[in-house]
PDB file of C-alpha atoms in Angstrom:
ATOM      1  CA  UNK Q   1     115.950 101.727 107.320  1.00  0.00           C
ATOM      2  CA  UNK Q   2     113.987 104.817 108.613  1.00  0.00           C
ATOM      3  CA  UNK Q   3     110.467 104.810 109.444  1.00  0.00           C
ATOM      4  CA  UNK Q   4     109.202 106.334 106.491  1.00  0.00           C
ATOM      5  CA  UNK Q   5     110.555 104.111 104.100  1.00  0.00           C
ATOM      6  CA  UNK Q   6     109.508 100.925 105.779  1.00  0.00           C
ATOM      7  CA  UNK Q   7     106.055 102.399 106.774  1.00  0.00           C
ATOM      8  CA  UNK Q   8     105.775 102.664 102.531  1.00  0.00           C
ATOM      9  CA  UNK Q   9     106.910  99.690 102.049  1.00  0.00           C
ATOM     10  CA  UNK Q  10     104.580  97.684 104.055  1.00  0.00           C
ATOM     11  CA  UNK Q  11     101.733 100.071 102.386  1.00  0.00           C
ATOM     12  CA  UNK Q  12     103.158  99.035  99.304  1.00  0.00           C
ATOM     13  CA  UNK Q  13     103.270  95.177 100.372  1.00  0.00           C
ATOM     14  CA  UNK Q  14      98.946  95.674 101.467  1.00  0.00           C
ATOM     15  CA  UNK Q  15      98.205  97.170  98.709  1.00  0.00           C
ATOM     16  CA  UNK Q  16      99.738  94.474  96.096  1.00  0.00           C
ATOM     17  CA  UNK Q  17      98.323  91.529  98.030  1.00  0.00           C
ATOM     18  CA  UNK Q  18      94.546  93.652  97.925  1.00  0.00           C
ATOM     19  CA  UNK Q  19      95.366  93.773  94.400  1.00  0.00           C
ATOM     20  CA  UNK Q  20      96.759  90.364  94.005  1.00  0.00           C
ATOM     21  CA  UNK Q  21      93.492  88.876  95.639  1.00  0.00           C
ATOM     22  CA  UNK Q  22      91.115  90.572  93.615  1.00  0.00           C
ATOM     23  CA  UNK Q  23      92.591  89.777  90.017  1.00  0.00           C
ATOM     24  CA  UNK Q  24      93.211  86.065  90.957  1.00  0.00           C
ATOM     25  CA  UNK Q  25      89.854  85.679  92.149  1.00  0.00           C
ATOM     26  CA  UNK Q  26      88.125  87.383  89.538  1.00  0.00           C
ATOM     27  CA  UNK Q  27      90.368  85.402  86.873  1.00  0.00           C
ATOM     28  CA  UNK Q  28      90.304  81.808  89.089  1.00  0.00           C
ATOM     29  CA  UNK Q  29      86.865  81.936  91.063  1.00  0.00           C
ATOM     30  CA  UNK Q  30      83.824  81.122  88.948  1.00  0.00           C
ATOM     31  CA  UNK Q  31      81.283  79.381  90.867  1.00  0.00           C
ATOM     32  CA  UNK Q  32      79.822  79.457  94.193  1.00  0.00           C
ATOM     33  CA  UNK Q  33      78.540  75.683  94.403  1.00  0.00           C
ATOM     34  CA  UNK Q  34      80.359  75.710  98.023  1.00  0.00           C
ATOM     35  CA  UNK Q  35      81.960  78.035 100.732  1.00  0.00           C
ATOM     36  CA  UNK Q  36      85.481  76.705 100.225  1.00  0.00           C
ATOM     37  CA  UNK Q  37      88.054  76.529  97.151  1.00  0.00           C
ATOM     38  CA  UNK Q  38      87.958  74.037  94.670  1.00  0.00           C
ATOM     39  CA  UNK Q  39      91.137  72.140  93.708  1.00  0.00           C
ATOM     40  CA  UNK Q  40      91.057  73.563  90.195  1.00  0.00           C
ATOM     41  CA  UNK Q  41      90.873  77.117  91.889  1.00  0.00           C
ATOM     42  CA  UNK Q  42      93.858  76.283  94.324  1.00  0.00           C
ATOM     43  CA  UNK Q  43      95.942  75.895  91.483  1.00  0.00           C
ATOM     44  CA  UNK Q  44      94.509  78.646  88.950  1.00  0.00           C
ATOM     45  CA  UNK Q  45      95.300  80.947  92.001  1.00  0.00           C
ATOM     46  CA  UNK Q  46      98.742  79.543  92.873  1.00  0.00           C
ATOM     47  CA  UNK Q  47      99.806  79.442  88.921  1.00  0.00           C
ATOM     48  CA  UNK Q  48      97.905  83.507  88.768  1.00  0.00           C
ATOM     49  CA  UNK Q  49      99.941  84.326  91.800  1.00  0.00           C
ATOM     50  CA  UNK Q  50     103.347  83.221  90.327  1.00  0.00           C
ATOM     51  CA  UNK Q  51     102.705  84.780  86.854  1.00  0.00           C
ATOM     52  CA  UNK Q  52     101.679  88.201  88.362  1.00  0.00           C
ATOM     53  CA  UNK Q  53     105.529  88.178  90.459  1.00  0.00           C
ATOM     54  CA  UNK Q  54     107.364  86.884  87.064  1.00  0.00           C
ATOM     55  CA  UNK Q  55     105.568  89.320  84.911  1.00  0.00           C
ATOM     56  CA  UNK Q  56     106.507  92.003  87.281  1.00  0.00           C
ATOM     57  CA  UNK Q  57     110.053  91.247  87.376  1.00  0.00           C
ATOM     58  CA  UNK Q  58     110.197  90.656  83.974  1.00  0.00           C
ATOM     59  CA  UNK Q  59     108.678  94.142  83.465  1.00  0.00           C
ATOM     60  CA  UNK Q  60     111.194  95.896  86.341  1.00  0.00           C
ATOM     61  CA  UNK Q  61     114.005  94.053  84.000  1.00  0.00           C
ATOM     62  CA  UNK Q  62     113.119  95.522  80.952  1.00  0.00           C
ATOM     63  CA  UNK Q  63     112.281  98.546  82.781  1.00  0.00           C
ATOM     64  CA  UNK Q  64     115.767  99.056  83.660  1.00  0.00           C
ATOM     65  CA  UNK Q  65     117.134  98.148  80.479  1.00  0.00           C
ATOM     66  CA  UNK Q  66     115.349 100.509  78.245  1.00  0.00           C
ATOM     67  CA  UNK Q  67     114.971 103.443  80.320  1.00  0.00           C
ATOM     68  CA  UNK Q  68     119.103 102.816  80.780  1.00  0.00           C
ATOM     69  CA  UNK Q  69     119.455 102.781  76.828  1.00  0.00           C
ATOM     70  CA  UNK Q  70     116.796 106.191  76.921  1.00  0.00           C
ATOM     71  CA  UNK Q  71     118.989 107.810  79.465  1.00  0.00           C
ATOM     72  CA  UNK Q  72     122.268 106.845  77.532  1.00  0.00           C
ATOM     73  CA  UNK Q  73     120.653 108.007  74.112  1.00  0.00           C
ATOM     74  CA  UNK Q  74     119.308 111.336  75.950  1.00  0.00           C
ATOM     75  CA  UNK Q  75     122.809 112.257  77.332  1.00  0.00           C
ATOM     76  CA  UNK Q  76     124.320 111.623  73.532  1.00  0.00           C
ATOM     77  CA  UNK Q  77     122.160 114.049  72.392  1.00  0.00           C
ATOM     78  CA  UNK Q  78     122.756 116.237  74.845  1.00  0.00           C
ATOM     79  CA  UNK Q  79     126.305 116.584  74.320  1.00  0.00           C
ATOM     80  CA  UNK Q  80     126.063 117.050  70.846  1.00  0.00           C
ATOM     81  CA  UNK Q  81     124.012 120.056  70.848  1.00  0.00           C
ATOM     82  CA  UNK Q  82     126.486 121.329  73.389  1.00  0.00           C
ATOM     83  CA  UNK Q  83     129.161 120.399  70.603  1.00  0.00           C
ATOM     84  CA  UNK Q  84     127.046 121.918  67.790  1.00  0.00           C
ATOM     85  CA  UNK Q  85     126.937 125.015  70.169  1.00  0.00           C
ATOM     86  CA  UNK Q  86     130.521 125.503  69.990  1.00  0.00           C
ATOM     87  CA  UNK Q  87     131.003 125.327  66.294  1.00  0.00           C
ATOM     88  CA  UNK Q  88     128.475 127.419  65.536  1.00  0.00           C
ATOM     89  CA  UNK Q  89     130.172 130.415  67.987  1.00  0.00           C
ATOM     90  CA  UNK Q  90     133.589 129.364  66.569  1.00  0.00           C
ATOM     91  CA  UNK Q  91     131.684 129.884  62.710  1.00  0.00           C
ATOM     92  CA  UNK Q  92     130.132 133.363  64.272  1.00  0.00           C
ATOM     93  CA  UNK Q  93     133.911 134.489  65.686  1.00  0.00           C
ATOM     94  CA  UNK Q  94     135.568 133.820  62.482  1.00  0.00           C
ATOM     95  CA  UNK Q  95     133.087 135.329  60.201  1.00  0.00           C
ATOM     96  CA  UNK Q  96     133.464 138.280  62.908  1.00  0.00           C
ATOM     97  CA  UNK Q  97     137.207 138.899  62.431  1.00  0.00           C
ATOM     98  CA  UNK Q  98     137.219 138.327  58.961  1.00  0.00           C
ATOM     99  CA  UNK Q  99     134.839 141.591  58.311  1.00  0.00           C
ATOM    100  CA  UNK Q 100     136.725 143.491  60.713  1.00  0.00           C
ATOM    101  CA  UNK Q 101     139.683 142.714  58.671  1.00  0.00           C
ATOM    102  CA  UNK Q 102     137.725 143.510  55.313  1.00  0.00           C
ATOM    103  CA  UNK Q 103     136.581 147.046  56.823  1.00  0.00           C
ATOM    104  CA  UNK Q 104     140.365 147.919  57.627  1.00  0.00           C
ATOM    105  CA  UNK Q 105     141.301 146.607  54.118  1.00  0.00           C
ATOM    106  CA  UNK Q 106     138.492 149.070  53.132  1.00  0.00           C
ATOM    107  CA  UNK Q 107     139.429 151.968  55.418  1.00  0.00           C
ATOM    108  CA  UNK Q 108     143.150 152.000  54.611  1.00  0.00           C
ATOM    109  CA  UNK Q 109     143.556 153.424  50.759  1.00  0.00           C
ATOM    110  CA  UNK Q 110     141.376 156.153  51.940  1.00  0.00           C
ATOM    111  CA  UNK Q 111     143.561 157.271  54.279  1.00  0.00           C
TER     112      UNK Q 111
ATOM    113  CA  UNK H   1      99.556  98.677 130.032  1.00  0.00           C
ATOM    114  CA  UNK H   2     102.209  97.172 127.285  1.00  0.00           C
ATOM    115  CA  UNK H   3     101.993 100.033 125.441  1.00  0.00           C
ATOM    116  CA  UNK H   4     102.930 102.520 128.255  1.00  0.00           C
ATOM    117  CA  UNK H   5     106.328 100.488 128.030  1.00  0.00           C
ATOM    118  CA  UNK H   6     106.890 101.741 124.529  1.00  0.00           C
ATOM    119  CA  UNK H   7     108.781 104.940 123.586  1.00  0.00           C
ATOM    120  CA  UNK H   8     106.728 107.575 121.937  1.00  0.00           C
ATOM    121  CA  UNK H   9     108.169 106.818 118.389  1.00  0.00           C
ATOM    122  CA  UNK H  10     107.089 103.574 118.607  1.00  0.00           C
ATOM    123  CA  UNK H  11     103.894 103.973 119.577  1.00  0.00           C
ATOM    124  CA  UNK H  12     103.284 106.439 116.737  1.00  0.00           C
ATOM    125  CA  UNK H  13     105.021 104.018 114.962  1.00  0.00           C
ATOM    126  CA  UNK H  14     102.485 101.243 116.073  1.00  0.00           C
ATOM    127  CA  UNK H  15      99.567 103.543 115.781  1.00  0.00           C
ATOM    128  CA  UNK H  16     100.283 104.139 111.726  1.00  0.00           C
ATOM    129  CA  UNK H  17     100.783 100.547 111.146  1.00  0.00           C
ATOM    130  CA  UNK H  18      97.483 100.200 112.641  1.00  0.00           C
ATOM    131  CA  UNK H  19      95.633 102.871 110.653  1.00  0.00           C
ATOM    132  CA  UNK H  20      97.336 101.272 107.361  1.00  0.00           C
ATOM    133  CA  UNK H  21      95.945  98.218 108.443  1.00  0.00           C
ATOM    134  CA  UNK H  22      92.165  99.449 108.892  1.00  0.00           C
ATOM    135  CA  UNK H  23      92.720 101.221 105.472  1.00  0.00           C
ATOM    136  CA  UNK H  24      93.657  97.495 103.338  1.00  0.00           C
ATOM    137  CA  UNK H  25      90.495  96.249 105.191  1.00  0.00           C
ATOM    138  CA  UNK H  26      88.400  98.697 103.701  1.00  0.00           C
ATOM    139  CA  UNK H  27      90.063  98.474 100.434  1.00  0.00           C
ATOM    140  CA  UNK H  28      90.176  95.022 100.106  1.00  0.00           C
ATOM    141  CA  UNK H  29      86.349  95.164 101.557  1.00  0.00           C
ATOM    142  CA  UNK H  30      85.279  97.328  98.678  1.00  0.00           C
ATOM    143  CA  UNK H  31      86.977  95.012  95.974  1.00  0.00           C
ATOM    144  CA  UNK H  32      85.491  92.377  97.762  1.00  0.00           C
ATOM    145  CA  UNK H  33      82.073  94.079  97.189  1.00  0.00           C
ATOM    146  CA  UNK H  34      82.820  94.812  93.774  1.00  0.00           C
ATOM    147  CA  UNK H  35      83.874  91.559  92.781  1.00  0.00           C
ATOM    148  CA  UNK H  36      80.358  89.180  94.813  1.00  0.00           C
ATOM    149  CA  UNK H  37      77.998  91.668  93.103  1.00  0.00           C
ATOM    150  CA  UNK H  38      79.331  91.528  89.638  1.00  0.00           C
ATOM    151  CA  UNK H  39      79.393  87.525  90.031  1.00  0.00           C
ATOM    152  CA  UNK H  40      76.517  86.862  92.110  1.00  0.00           C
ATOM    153  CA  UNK H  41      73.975  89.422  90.956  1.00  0.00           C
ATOM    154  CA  UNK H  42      72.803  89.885  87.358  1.00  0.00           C
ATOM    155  CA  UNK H  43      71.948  93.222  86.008  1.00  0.00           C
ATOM    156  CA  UNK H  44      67.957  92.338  86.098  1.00  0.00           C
ATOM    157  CA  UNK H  45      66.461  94.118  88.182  1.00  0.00           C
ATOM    158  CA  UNK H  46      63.253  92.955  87.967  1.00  0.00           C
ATOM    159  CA  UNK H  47      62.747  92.594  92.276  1.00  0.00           C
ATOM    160  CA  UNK H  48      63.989  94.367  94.927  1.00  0.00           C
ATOM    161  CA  UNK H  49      64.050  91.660  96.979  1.00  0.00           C
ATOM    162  CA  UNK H  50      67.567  89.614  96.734  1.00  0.00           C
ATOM    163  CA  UNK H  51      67.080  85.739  95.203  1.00  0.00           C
ATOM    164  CA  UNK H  52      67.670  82.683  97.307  1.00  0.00           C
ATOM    165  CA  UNK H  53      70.107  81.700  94.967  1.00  0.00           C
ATOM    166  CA  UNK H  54      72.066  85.376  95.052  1.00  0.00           C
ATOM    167  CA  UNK H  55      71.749  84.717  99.169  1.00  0.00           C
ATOM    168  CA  UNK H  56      73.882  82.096  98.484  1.00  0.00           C
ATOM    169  CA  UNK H  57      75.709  82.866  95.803  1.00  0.00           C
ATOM    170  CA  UNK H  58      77.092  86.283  98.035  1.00  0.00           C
ATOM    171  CA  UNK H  59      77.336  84.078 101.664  1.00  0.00           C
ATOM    172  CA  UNK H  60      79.845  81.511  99.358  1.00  0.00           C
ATOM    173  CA  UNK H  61      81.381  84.454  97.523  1.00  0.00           C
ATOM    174  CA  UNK H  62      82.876  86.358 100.500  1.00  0.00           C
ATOM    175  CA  UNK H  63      83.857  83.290 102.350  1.00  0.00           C
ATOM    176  CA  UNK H  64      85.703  82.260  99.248  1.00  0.00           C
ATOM    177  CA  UNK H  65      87.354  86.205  98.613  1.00  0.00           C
ATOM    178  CA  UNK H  66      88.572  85.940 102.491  1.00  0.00           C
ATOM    179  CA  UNK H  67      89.144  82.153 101.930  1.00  0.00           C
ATOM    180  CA  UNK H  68      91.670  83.208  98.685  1.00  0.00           C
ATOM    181  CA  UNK H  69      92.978  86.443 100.515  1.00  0.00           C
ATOM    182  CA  UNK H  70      94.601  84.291 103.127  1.00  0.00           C
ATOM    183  CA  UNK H  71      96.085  81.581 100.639  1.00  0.00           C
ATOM    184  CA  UNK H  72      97.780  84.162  98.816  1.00  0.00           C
ATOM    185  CA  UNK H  73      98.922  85.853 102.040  1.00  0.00           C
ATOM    186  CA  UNK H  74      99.999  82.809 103.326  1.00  0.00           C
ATOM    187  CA  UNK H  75     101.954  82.361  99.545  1.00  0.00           C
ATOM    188  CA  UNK H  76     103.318  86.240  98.966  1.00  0.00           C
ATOM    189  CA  UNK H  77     104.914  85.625 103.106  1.00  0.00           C
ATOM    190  CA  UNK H  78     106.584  82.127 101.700  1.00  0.00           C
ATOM    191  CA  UNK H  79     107.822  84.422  98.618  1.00  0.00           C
ATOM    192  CA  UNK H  80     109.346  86.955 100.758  1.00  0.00           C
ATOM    193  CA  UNK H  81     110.592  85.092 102.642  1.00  0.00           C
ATOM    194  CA  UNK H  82     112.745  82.764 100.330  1.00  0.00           C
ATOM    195  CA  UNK H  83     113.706  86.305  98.895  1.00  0.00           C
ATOM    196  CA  UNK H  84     115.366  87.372 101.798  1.00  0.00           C
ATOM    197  CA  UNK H  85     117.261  84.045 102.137  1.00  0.00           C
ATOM    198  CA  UNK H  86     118.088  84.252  98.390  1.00  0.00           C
ATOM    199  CA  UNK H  87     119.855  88.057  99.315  1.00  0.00           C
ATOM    200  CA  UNK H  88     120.932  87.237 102.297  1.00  0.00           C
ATOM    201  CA  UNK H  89     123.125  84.283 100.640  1.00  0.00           C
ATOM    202  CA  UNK H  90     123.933  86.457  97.686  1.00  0.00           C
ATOM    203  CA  UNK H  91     125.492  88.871 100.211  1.00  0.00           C
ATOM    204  CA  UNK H  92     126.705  85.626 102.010  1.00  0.00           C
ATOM    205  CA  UNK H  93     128.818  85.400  98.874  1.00  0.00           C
TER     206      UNK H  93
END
């Protein structure tokens, strides 16, 4: 791994754990009767800590799912406007050659 | 005198990892900030002065912040860590 990428990474990795802390304590921490953490806390932190990795795999999951059914949908499209494309300069070539062939219909009894 | 040993990409190397590091301090100083004065002071500002009890309240607040910041380091490094041995035995086969 180059230097970059892992420098970003362990940004990444700071940043989630700043994160991390302050939503747990803000949800878990609700009284300042003493310096250390209360039992109840311990485990409102430990259960917030767990749910915030689940619900972000859960979310990276579905993530990839949907955006993969998006993509799939967008490429469908895609190719059927191409498709439409055609038809519609196969429609314009036709309709070409048939007035040609109308205007020498036309043109011969005159000469 | 240890860091004369290293090679100059490493030491720039070191030197970001430390900047990153003083960065999340202040970061997770501000949120710390953030979070003591929204718990420990109410919106009445009827003194200047701070309260005994908001003393207290903001000594026992950022003892507890730094108190949960290293539980949930100590947790996210267990995480990790059972995440590599998860790959690294998924790659085992």
């Amino acid at each position: 791994m180059d230097l970059d990428s892992q420098l970003r990474q362990f940004k990444d990795f700071l940043s989630l754990y700043n994160t991390i802390t302050e939503k747990c304590f803000n949800a878990c921490v609700d009284g300042f009767f003493r310096r250390g953490v209360e039992d109840d806390e311990n485990s409102c932190i430990n259960h917030c800590v767990d749910k915030f990795a689940n619900t972000n795999q859960l979310i990276m999951k579905t993530y990839v799912e949907v955006q993969g059914k998006i993509n799939e949908k967008r490429m469908e499209d895609f190719n059927n406007q191409i498709k439409q494309q055609e038809e519609q300069n196969n429609q314009a070539q036709q309709v070409d050659t048939n007035t040609q062939a109308v205007i020498q219909q036309e043109e011969k009894p005159i000469t | 005198m240890a860091q004369a040993q290293l090679s100059p990409a490493e030491q720039m190397k070191l030197q970001m990892m430390q900047d990153l590091e003083i960065e999340m301090m202040s970061d997770l100083y501000n949120r710390m900030t953030q979070a003591c004065h929204k718990k420990c002071i109410p919106p009445k500002y009827s003194d200047s002065e701070l309260g005994k009890g908001e003393m207290v309240c903001i000594d026992r607040c950022v003892a507890k912040y730094l108190d949960v910041h290293e539980r949930i380091g100590k947790k996210l490094t267990a995480m990790s860590a059972s995440d590599e041995e998860m790959k690294k035995k998924m790659a085992g086969g």
